[in-house]
Amino acid sequence: MSSEQKLSLQEQQFMGKINAEEKIEPKDWMPEKYRKNLIRQISQHAHSEVIGMQPEGNFLTRAPSLRRKAILLSKIQDEAGHGLYLYSAAETLGISRDEMIEALQSGRAKYASIFNYPALTWADMGAIGWLVDGAAIVNQVSLQRTSYGPYSRGMIRICKEESFHQRQGYDIMLSLVNGTQEQKAMAQDALNRFYWPALMMFGPHDSESAHSAKSMEWKIKRETNDDLRQKFIDQTASQIEFLGLEHPDKELKWSEERGHYDSGEIDWEEFHSVIAGNGHCNRQRLEHHIKAHQEGAWVREALAAYNAKKQAKQAEAA
Amino acid sequence: MSDTIKDATLEYAVRLGDDANVLGHRISEWVSHGPFLEEDIAYANVALDYIGRARMFYGYASELADDGRTEDDFAYMRDDRQYHNLLLMEMPRGDFAYSQVRQLLIDVYYNLLLPKLAESRDDTLAAIAAKAIKESRYHLRRSRDWVLRLGDGTEESHRRTQAALDSLWGYTHEMFEMDETERLLADKGIAVDTTRLRDEWHRQVSSILTEATLSVPEDGWAVRGGRIGYHTENLGHLLTEMQFVHRSYPGCQW
């Protein structure tokens, strides 16, 4: 048997598992492109959790009540934890966390573009939890069924905590709209600024999406960008109404025929510009990450030196 | 409870609340600035413990005050002359060595103080302390480990850690000083007599520092005043940031 035929047999077995809805595990054979595609997606997801700590961390020290501060701390702590699970899931594919961080800092790896928008008022903490975490959950619920075992299990665990995040965001918005005129205006302003970028989180239209077709075939992705976005648009419309806020999409209209909301078009020029690195905070977010990493270099070196000394002592004693 | 004891207990609860609130705030400044992700998680976790304590102490203070003031009124509506935290809590975030050394000094202190406070004749203070003991045990494990690694790590980490220790040491003395209010409460079995903790604290801290190859600073230099609102210049800036949103929209619910 030639090596080509052998490979195709492996490939057939791989596709057989995928089609039978069996999970692919780290030690299983997988096509190199499947591995690369997963590393790209999982590390991007991990980086998003980590970079996402910045806009919220920026408001921790100004949280308007101790209760809100405690909740926000706990949410950020969860996010850092999600970053860890996801880095570990990606590591099972044969890449190290250092390599992933290097790819992030050099701009080769992406993170969710939503974090390139600034968090300016307390209401933004509400909008981020409600809309950004809300959009993330729609995507992640679908990814619980992703074909790669460690990623799927990570998603199941993460989804449980994310729904608490979304509720806390919506709860901030509820307090604001039930408060003073100024608070309500703050809530409306945050909704206006975060609604469209939240829709962009689902990525380009299916027809434009570079990675979609193969990812769907391999069941890395289980639903298309546009389908997921539609779910989010539908669920958010009634939430906005309940808050008594004005919907930022003036063209939004219920379609009896489709059983979904029809909506206005996303500003794709803005989408591409932010992805290309030209958003409000792209540079700031990366510079922040690099600075913290560089400032921590001596700590990591000290840790390594201490552990080496300790090992040497143990070896001597043995 | 007599009015004198009640007023003194209120002041004591506010002091302990201020300690927790100010330190929790400082630690929260580390979020997304840690040397690696695990440390961001640990910092958020420790900050959360302290903010939780602040809420419990202020909550008790508002119960005792019984004048409509809430935990947030204590945190957000007082200026620095009215804050009565220990100075050590308000010192800036500094570098990683500075924060870990501060934490070690405080963690050893709380691991001595809280078990005593858990025996307080005031049931609420005792209950808060009992809950906090478990947290402080974990905090100490972490700060002790870090001071050992940094002290006995590289030349740079040793230098930074010794420098942090030298610049913080002068703020530790007031942890073990009592004024009339605390003396009165200690006599009634309500507050902890911290003067009695000093020797054991010094013994434990010295032992860790020596193992970390660090020198224990001399005691000549001491700064005090936190308990009477005579602060360092750091606190005003911290409160400015902490209280900005709350005070910009007076009377709002969040």
Coordinates of C-alpha atoms in Angstrom, one line a residue:
Chain A
M1 CA 0.0 0.0 0.0
S2 CA 1.4 3.4 -0.9
S3 CA 1.7 6.1 1.7
E4 CA -0.9 8.2 -0.1
Q5 CA -3.5 5.4 0.2
K6 CA -2.6 4.9 3.9
L7 CA -3.2 8.6 4.5
S8 CA -6.5 8.5 2.8
L9 CA -7.4 5.5 5.0
Q10 CA -6.6 7.6 8.1
E11 CA -8.5 10.4 6.7
Q12 CA -11.5 8.1 6.1
Q13 CA -11.4 6.9 9.6
F14 CA -11.1 10.5 10.9
M15 CA -14.2 11.6 8.8
G16 CA -16.0 8.5 9.9
K17 CA -15.6 9.5 13.5
I18 CA -16.6 13.1 12.7
N19 CA -19.7 11.9 10.9
A20 CA -20.6 9.6 13.7
E21 CA -20.5 12.5 16.1
E22 CA -17.6 10.9 18.0
K23 CA -15.0 13.3 19.6
I24 CA -11.5 13.6 18.3
E25 CA -9.0 13.2 21.1
P26 CA -5.5 14.6 21.4
K27 CA -3.8 11.3 20.6
D28 CA -6.0 10.5 17.6
W29 CA -4.7 11.1 14.1
M30 CA -6.1 14.3 12.6
P31 CA -5.4 16.2 9.3
E32 CA -2.7 18.9 9.8
K33 CA -5.2 21.5 8.6
Y34 CA -7.7 20.4 11.2
R35 CA -5.1 20.8 13.9
K36 CA -4.0 24.3 12.6
N37 CA -7.6 25.4 12.3
L38 CA -8.3 24.4 15.9
I39 CA -5.2 26.0 17.2
R40 CA -6.2 29.2 15.5
Q41 CA -9.7 29.1 16.8
I42 CA -9.0 28.0 20.4
S43 CA -6.0 30.3 20.9
Q44 CA -8.0 33.2 19.5
H45 CA -10.7 32.3 22.0
A46 CA -8.2 32.2 24.9
H47 CA -6.6 35.5 23.9
S48 CA -10.1 37.0 23.8
E49 CA -10.7 36.0 27.4
V50 CA -7.4 37.5 28.4
I51 CA -7.6 40.8 26.5
G52 CA -11.2 41.1 27.6
M53 CA -9.9 41.5 31.2
Q54 CA -8.6 44.9 30.2
P55 CA -11.7 46.9 29.6
E56 CA -13.3 45.5 32.7
G57 CA -10.2 45.8 34.9
N58 CA -10.1 49.4 33.8
F59 CA -13.4 49.9 35.7
L60 CA -12.8 47.7 38.7
T61 CA -11.3 50.6 40.7
R62 CA -14.2 52.8 39.9
A63 CA -17.1 50.4 40.5
P64 CA -19.9 52.4 42.0
S65 CA -20.8 50.0 44.9
L66 CA -18.9 47.4 46.8
R67 CA -21.4 44.8 45.7
R68 CA -20.8 45.6 42.0
K69 CA -17.1 45.6 42.6
A70 CA -17.2 42.1 44.1
I71 CA -19.3 40.8 41.3
L72 CA -17.0 42.3 38.7
L73 CA -13.9 40.9 40.4
S74 CA -15.5 37.5 40.4
K75 CA -16.4 37.7 36.7
I76 CA -12.9 38.8 35.7
Q77 CA -11.5 36.0 37.8
D78 CA -13.7 33.5 35.8
E79 CA -12.4 35.0 32.5
A80 CA -8.8 34.5 33.4
G81 CA -9.8 31.0 34.4
H82 CA -11.4 30.4 31.0
G83 CA -8.3 31.7 29.3
L84 CA -6.3 29.0 31.2
Y85 CA -8.6 26.2 30.2
L86 CA -8.5 27.3 26.6
Y87 CA -4.7 27.6 26.6
S88 CA -4.5 24.1 28.0
A89 CA -7.0 22.8 25.4
A90 CA -4.8 24.3 22.7
E91 CA -1.7 22.9 24.2
T92 CA -3.1 19.4 23.7
L93 CA -2.6 20.1 19.9
G94 CA 1.1 20.6 20.3
I95 CA 1.6 24.3 20.8
S96 CA 2.9 25.9 24.0
R97 CA 1.4 28.8 25.8
D98 CA 4.5 30.9 25.3
E99 CA 4.2 30.3 21.5
M100 CA 0.6 31.4 21.6
I101 CA 1.4 34.5 23.6
E102 CA 4.2 35.4 21.2
A103 CA 1.7 35.1 18.3
L104 CA -0.7 37.4 20.1
Q105 CA 1.9 40.0 20.9
S106 CA 3.3 40.0 17.4
G107 CA -0.2 40.4 15.9
R108 CA -0.3 37.0 14.1
A109 CA -3.0 35.7 16.4
K110 CA -6.3 37.6 16.8
Y111 CA -8.6 38.1 19.7
A112 CA -12.3 39.2 19.6
S113 CA -12.4 42.7 18.0
I114 CA -15.1 43.8 20.4
F115 CA -12.3 44.5 23.0
N116 CA -10.9 47.1 20.7
Y117 CA -13.8 49.4 21.7
P118 CA -13.2 51.5 24.8
A119 CA -15.1 51.0 28.1
L120 CA -16.0 54.6 29.1
T121 CA -18.8 54.6 31.6
W122 CA -20.1 52.2 34.3
A123 CA -23.0 51.3 31.9
D124 CA -20.4 49.8 29.6
M125 CA -19.8 47.1 32.2
G126 CA -23.5 46.3 31.9
A127 CA -23.4 46.4 28.1
I128 CA -20.3 44.2 27.9
G129 CA -21.7 41.6 30.2
W130 CA -25.1 41.6 28.6
L131 CA -24.2 41.9 24.9
V132 CA -20.6 40.8 24.6
D133 CA -20.9 37.8 26.9
G134 CA -24.3 37.2 25.5
A135 CA -23.0 37.0 21.9
A136 CA -20.2 34.8 23.2
I137 CA -22.6 32.4 24.8
V138 CA -24.6 32.0 21.6
N139 CA -21.5 30.9 19.9
Q140 CA -20.2 28.8 22.8
V141 CA -23.4 26.9 23.3
S142 CA -23.1 25.8 19.8
L143 CA -19.4 24.9 20.3
Q144 CA -20.3 22.5 23.2
R145 CA -20.9 20.1 20.3
T146 CA -17.6 20.8 18.5
S147 CA -15.7 17.8 17.3
Y148 CA -12.5 18.2 19.3
G149 CA -13.0 16.6 22.7
P150 CA -10.9 19.0 25.0
Y151 CA -12.4 22.0 23.3
S152 CA -16.0 20.7 23.6
R153 CA -15.5 19.8 27.3
G154 CA -13.9 23.3 28.0
M155 CA -17.0 24.9 26.4
I156 CA -19.4 23.0 28.5
R157 CA -17.6 24.2 31.6
I158 CA -17.3 27.7 30.4
C159 CA -20.9 28.1 29.3
K160 CA -22.1 27.5 32.9
E161 CA -20.1 30.5 34.1
E162 CA -20.8 32.7 31.1
S163 CA -24.6 32.7 31.7
F164 CA -23.9 34.2 35.1
H165 CA -21.8 36.9 33.4
Q166 CA -24.6 37.7 31.0
R167 CA -27.1 37.9 33.8
Q168 CA -24.9 40.2 35.8
G169 CA -24.5 42.5 32.8
Y170 CA -28.2 42.6 32.2
D171 CA -28.8 43.2 35.9
I172 CA -26.5 46.3 35.7
M173 CA -28.6 47.6 32.8
L174 CA -31.8 47.0 34.7
S175 CA -30.6 49.0 37.7
L176 CA -29.6 51.8 35.4
V177 CA -32.9 52.0 33.4
N178 CA -34.8 51.9 36.7
G179 CA -32.7 54.7 38.1
T180 CA -32.4 58.4 37.3
Q181 CA -32.6 60.0 33.9
E182 CA -28.8 60.3 33.8
Q183 CA -28.4 56.6 34.5
K184 CA -30.9 55.7 31.8
A185 CA -29.1 57.9 29.3
M186 CA -25.9 56.2 30.3
A187 CA -27.5 52.8 29.6
Q188 CA -28.8 53.9 26.2
D189 CA -25.4 55.3 25.2
A190 CA -23.6 52.1 26.1
L191 CA -26.2 50.1 24.1
N192 CA -25.7 52.3 21.1
R193 CA -22.0 51.9 21.2
F194 CA -21.8 48.2 21.9
Y195 CA -24.8 46.8 19.9
W196 CA -23.2 46.8 16.4
P197 CA -19.8 45.6 17.5
A198 CA -21.5 42.8 19.3
L199 CA -23.2 41.7 16.0
M200 CA -19.8 41.8 14.4
M201 CA -18.5 39.2 16.9
F202 CA -20.1 36.5 14.8
G203 CA -17.8 37.3 12.0
P204 CA -18.3 38.0 8.3
H205 CA -21.4 36.8 6.3
D206 CA -21.2 33.0 5.5
S207 CA -20.5 33.8 1.9
E208 CA -17.4 35.9 2.9
S209 CA -16.1 33.7 5.7
A210 CA -12.6 32.3 5.0
H211 CA -12.6 29.5 7.5
S212 CA -16.3 28.5 7.6
A213 CA -16.8 25.8 5.0
K214 CA -14.0 23.5 6.2
S215 CA -14.8 24.2 9.9
M216 CA -18.4 23.2 9.3
E217 CA -17.4 20.0 7.4
W218 CA -15.0 19.0 10.3
K219 CA -17.7 20.0 12.8
I220 CA -15.3 22.4 14.5
K221 CA -18.1 24.9 14.0
R222 CA -21.6 23.6 14.3
E223 CA -23.7 26.5 13.1
T224 CA -22.9 29.3 10.6
N225 CA -22.0 32.9 11.4
D226 CA -25.2 34.2 10.0
D227 CA -27.4 31.7 11.8
L228 CA -25.7 32.4 15.2
R229 CA -26.0 36.1 14.6
Q230 CA -29.7 35.8 13.8
K231 CA -30.3 34.0 17.1
F232 CA -28.6 36.8 19.0
I233 CA -30.5 39.5 17.1
D234 CA -33.8 37.7 17.9
Q235 CA -33.1 37.2 21.6
T236 CA -31.7 40.7 22.1
A237 CA -34.6 42.6 20.5
S238 CA -37.0 41.5 23.3
Q239 CA -34.4 42.3 26.0
I240 CA -34.0 45.8 24.7
E241 CA -37.7 46.3 24.7
F242 CA -37.9 45.0 28.3
L243 CA -35.3 47.5 29.3
G244 CA -37.4 50.3 27.7
L245 CA -34.4 51.4 25.6
E246 CA -34.4 52.5 22.0
H247 CA -33.2 49.9 19.6
P248 CA -30.0 51.0 17.8
D249 CA -31.0 49.3 14.6
K250 CA -33.7 51.6 13.0
E251 CA -34.4 49.0 10.3
L252 CA -35.1 46.2 12.7
K253 CA -38.5 44.6 11.8
W254 CA -40.2 41.3 12.7
S255 CA -40.7 39.0 9.7
E256 CA -43.7 36.7 10.0
E257 CA -42.5 34.9 7.0
R258 CA -39.1 34.0 8.3
G259 CA -40.0 33.9 12.0
H260 CA -37.0 36.1 12.7
Y261 CA -36.1 39.8 12.8
D262 CA -34.9 41.4 9.7
S263 CA -32.2 43.9 10.5
G264 CA -30.1 46.7 9.0
E265 CA -26.7 46.0 7.5
I266 CA -23.5 46.0 9.6
D267 CA -20.9 48.5 8.8
W268 CA -18.4 46.0 7.2
E269 CA -15.9 48.7 6.5
E270 CA -15.6 49.3 10.2
F271 CA -15.4 45.6 10.9
H272 CA -12.5 45.1 8.5
S273 CA -10.7 48.2 9.7
V274 CA -10.8 47.0 13.4
I275 CA -9.7 43.5 12.4
A276 CA -6.8 45.0 10.5
G277 CA -5.6 46.6 13.7
N278 CA -7.0 50.1 13.2
G279 CA -9.7 50.2 15.8
H280 CA -9.9 52.6 18.8
C281 CA -8.0 50.4 21.2
N282 CA -6.1 47.8 19.2
R283 CA -2.7 49.2 19.9
Q284 CA -3.5 50.1 23.5
R285 CA -4.6 46.5 24.2
L286 CA -1.5 44.9 22.8
E287 CA 0.8 47.4 24.3
H288 CA -0.8 46.8 27.7
H289 CA -0.4 43.0 27.3
I290 CA 3.2 43.3 26.2
K291 CA 4.1 45.8 29.0
A292 CA 2.6 43.5 31.7
H293 CA 4.4 40.6 30.2
Q294 CA 7.7 42.4 30.1
E295 CA 7.3 43.8 33.6
G296 CA 6.8 40.2 34.8
A297 CA 9.9 38.9 33.1
W298 CA 12.1 39.2 36.2
V299 CA 9.4 37.4 38.2
R300 CA 9.3 34.5 35.9
E301 CA 13.1 34.4 35.8
A302 CA 13.2 34.4 39.6
L303 CA 10.7 31.6 39.8
A304 CA 12.8 29.5 37.3
A305 CA 16.1 30.3 39.2
Y306 CA 14.5 29.4 42.6
N307 CA 13.1 26.1 41.3
A308 CA 16.5 25.2 39.7
K309 CA 18.2 25.9 43.1
K310 CA 15.7 23.8 44.9
Q311 CA 16.1 20.9 42.5
A312 CA 19.9 21.1 42.8
K313 CA 19.6 20.9 46.6
Q314 CA 17.3 17.9 46.4
A315 CA 19.7 16.2 44.0
E316 CA 22.5 16.8 46.4
A317 CA 20.6 15.4 49.3
A318 CA 19.6 12.3 47.4
Chain B
M1 CA -24.5 47.1 74.9
S2 CA -23.8 50.5 76.5
D3 CA -23.6 53.5 74.2
T4 CA -19.8 53.9 74.9
I5 CA -19.2 50.3 74.0
K6 CA -21.5 50.5 71.0
D7 CA -19.7 53.6 69.7
A8 CA -16.4 52.0 70.2
T9 CA -17.4 48.8 68.4
L10 CA -18.8 50.8 65.5
E11 CA -15.5 52.6 65.2
Y12 CA -13.6 49.3 65.4
A13 CA -15.8 47.7 62.7
V14 CA -15.2 50.7 60.5
R15 CA -11.4 50.5 61.0
L16 CA -11.3 46.8 60.1
G17 CA -13.6 47.6 57.1
D18 CA -11.3 50.4 56.0
D19 CA -8.3 48.1 56.2
A20 CA -10.0 45.5 54.0
N21 CA -11.6 48.0 51.6
V22 CA -8.3 49.9 50.9
L23 CA -6.2 46.8 50.6
G24 CA -8.7 45.0 48.4
H25 CA -8.8 48.1 46.1
R26 CA -5.0 48.1 45.9
I27 CA -4.8 44.4 45.1
S28 CA -7.5 44.8 42.4
E29 CA -5.2 47.2 40.6
W30 CA -3.2 44.1 39.6
V31 CA -5.8 42.6 37.5
S32 CA -4.5 42.2 33.9
H33 CA -1.0 43.4 35.1
G34 CA 0.3 40.2 36.6
P35 CA 3.5 38.4 35.5
F36 CA 1.4 35.5 34.2
L37 CA -2.3 34.5 34.0
E38 CA -2.3 32.4 37.1
E39 CA -1.3 35.4 39.1
D40 CA -4.1 37.5 37.7
I41 CA -6.5 34.9 38.9
A42 CA -4.8 34.8 42.3
Y43 CA -4.9 38.6 42.7
A44 CA -8.5 38.8 41.7
N45 CA -9.3 36.1 44.2
V46 CA -7.5 37.8 47.1
A47 CA -9.0 41.2 46.2
L48 CA -12.4 39.6 46.2
D49 CA -11.8 38.1 49.7
Y50 CA -10.9 41.6 51.0
I51 CA -13.8 43.4 49.4
G52 CA -16.1 40.7 50.9
R53 CA -14.6 41.4 54.3
A54 CA -15.1 45.1 53.8
R55 CA -18.7 44.5 53.1
M56 CA -19.2 42.4 56.2
F57 CA -17.4 44.9 58.5
Y58 CA -19.2 47.9 57.0
G59 CA -22.5 46.0 57.1
Y60 CA -22.0 45.5 60.8
A61 CA -21.0 49.1 61.2
S62 CA -24.2 50.3 59.5
E63 CA -26.3 48.0 61.8
L64 CA -24.6 49.5 64.9
A65 CA -24.9 53.1 63.5
D66 CA -28.6 52.5 62.8
D67 CA -28.9 55.9 61.1
G68 CA -29.6 54.8 57.6
R69 CA -26.0 54.7 56.5
T70 CA -25.2 51.7 54.2
E71 CA -22.0 49.8 53.5
D72 CA -21.5 52.0 50.5
D73 CA -21.9 55.2 52.5
F74 CA -19.0 54.1 54.6
A75 CA -16.9 53.2 51.5
Y76 CA -17.8 56.0 49.2
M77 CA -18.9 59.0 51.2
R78 CA -16.0 59.6 53.6
D79 CA -12.8 61.6 52.8
D80 CA -9.3 60.5 53.8
R81 CA -9.3 62.2 57.2
Q82 CA -12.3 60.0 58.1
Y83 CA -10.7 56.8 56.8
H84 CA -9.1 54.9 59.6
N85 CA -7.2 52.2 57.8
L86 CA -3.6 51.2 58.6
L87 CA -1.1 53.1 56.4
L88 CA 0.4 49.9 55.1
M89 CA -2.9 49.1 53.3
E90 CA -2.8 52.3 51.2
M91 CA 0.8 52.2 50.0
P92 CA 0.9 52.0 46.2
R93 CA 0.7 48.8 44.2
G94 CA 4.4 49.0 43.4
D95 CA 6.1 46.1 41.6
F96 CA 5.4 42.5 42.2
A97 CA 8.0 42.2 45.0
Y98 CA 6.5 45.2 46.8
S99 CA 3.0 43.8 46.6
Q100 CA 4.1 40.3 47.8
V101 CA 6.2 41.7 50.7
R102 CA 3.3 43.9 51.8
Q103 CA 1.1 40.9 51.6
L104 CA 3.4 38.7 53.7
L105 CA 3.6 41.3 56.4
I106 CA -0.2 41.6 56.5
D107 CA -0.9 37.9 56.0
V108 CA 1.2 36.9 59.0
Y109 CA -0.6 39.7 61.0
Y110 CA -4.0 38.4 60.1
N111 CA -3.1 34.8 60.8
L112 CA -2.4 35.9 64.3
L113 CA -5.2 38.4 64.7
L114 CA -8.2 36.6 63.2
P115 CA -8.1 33.5 65.4
K116 CA -8.2 35.9 68.4
L117 CA -11.0 38.0 66.9
A118 CA -12.9 34.8 66.3
E119 CA -13.0 34.4 70.1
S120 CA -14.4 37.9 70.5
R121 CA -17.4 38.4 72.8
D122 CA -19.0 40.3 70.0
D123 CA -20.7 37.5 68.0
T124 CA -20.8 39.3 64.7
L125 CA -17.1 40.2 64.7
A126 CA -16.3 36.7 65.8
A127 CA -18.3 35.2 62.9
I128 CA -16.6 37.5 60.3
A129 CA -13.2 36.6 61.7
A130 CA -14.0 32.9 61.6
K131 CA -14.8 33.1 57.9
A132 CA -11.8 35.2 57.1
I133 CA -9.3 32.9 58.8
K134 CA -9.5 30.3 56.0
E135 CA -8.9 33.0 53.4
S136 CA -5.9 34.4 55.2
R137 CA -4.3 31.0 55.6
Y138 CA -4.4 30.6 51.8
H139 CA -3.1 34.2 51.3
L140 CA -0.2 33.5 53.6
R141 CA 0.8 30.3 51.8
R142 CA 0.9 32.3 48.6
S143 CA 2.8 35.4 49.8
R144 CA 5.2 33.2 51.8
D145 CA 6.0 31.1 48.7
W146 CA 6.5 34.2 46.6
V147 CA 8.8 35.9 49.1
L148 CA 10.9 32.8 49.3
R149 CA 11.2 32.5 45.5
L150 CA 11.9 36.2 45.0
G151 CA 14.3 36.6 47.9
D152 CA 16.2 33.5 46.9
G153 CA 15.7 33.7 43.1
T154 CA 17.9 35.9 41.0
E155 CA 20.0 38.9 41.9
E156 CA 17.4 41.3 40.6
S157 CA 14.5 39.7 42.4
H158 CA 16.5 39.6 45.6
R159 CA 17.4 43.3 45.2
R160 CA 13.8 44.3 44.5
T161 CA 12.4 42.3 47.4
Q162 CA 14.9 43.7 49.9
A163 CA 14.2 47.2 48.7
A164 CA 10.4 46.6 49.1
L165 CA 10.9 45.3 52.6
D166 CA 13.1 48.2 53.6
S167 CA 10.6 50.7 52.3
L168 CA 7.5 49.0 53.9
W169 CA 8.9 48.0 57.3
G170 CA 8.3 51.4 58.9
Y171 CA 4.6 51.1 58.3
T172 CA 4.3 47.8 60.2
H173 CA 4.7 49.2 63.7
E174 CA 1.2 50.8 64.0
M175 CA -0.3 47.4 63.4
F176 CA 0.6 46.6 67.0
E177 CA -0.4 49.9 68.7
M178 CA -3.6 50.4 70.6
D179 CA -5.5 53.7 71.3
E180 CA -8.2 54.2 73.9
T181 CA -11.0 52.9 71.8
E182 CA -9.3 49.6 71.1
R183 CA -8.0 49.3 74.6
L184 CA -11.5 49.8 76.0
L185 CA -12.8 47.0 73.7
A186 CA -9.9 44.7 74.4
D187 CA -10.6 45.0 78.1
K188 CA -14.2 43.9 77.4
G189 CA -13.0 40.9 75.3
I190 CA -14.4 42.4 72.1
A191 CA -11.3 43.7 70.3
V192 CA -7.9 42.0 69.9
D193 CA -5.0 43.3 71.9
T194 CA -2.6 43.6 69.0
T195 CA 0.4 44.7 71.3
R196 CA 0.5 41.0 72.3
L197 CA 0.9 39.8 68.7
R198 CA 4.0 41.8 67.9
D199 CA 6.6 39.3 69.2
E200 CA 5.2 36.3 67.5
W201 CA 4.7 38.3 64.3
H202 CA 8.3 39.4 64.4
R203 CA 9.5 35.8 65.0
Q204 CA 7.4 34.4 62.1
V205 CA 8.2 37.1 59.6
S206 CA 12.0 37.0 60.5
S207 CA 12.1 33.3 60.0
I208 CA 10.6 33.5 56.5
L209 CA 12.8 36.5 55.6
T210 CA 15.9 34.6 56.8
E211 CA 15.0 31.6 54.8
A212 CA 14.5 33.9 51.8
T213 CA 18.1 35.2 52.3
L214 CA 16.7 38.6 53.1
S215 CA 17.8 40.9 56.0
V216 CA 15.2 41.8 58.6
P217 CA 15.2 45.7 58.8
E218 CA 16.0 47.6 61.9
D219 CA 13.1 49.0 63.9
G220 CA 14.2 52.6 64.3
W221 CA 12.0 54.1 61.5
A222 CA 8.3 54.1 62.2
V223 CA 5.4 56.0 60.6
R224 CA 2.0 56.0 62.2
G225 CA -1.4 57.7 62.0
G226 CA -3.8 55.6 60.0
R227 CA -6.2 55.0 62.9
I228 CA -6.6 58.8 63.4
G229 CA -6.9 59.6 59.7
Y230 CA -3.3 61.0 59.5
H231 CA -2.5 59.3 56.1
T232 CA 0.1 59.2 53.5
E233 CA -0.6 61.2 50.4
N234 CA -1.5 57.9 48.6
L235 CA -4.9 57.5 50.1
G236 CA -6.4 60.7 48.6
H237 CA -5.6 59.5 45.1
L238 CA -7.0 56.0 45.8
L239 CA -10.3 57.4 47.1
T240 CA -10.5 59.9 44.2
E241 CA -10.6 56.9 41.8
M242 CA -12.7 54.7 44.0
Q243 CA -15.4 57.3 44.7
F244 CA -15.6 59.1 41.4
V245 CA -18.6 57.4 39.8
H246 CA -20.5 57.0 43.1
R247 CA -20.1 60.7 44.0
S248 CA -20.7 62.0 40.5
Y249 CA -24.3 60.6 40.5
P250 CA -25.4 61.3 44.1
G251 CA -28.2 59.1 45.6
C252 CA -28.3 56.6 42.8
Q253 CA -28.8 52.9 43.1
W254 CA -26.4 50.7 41.1

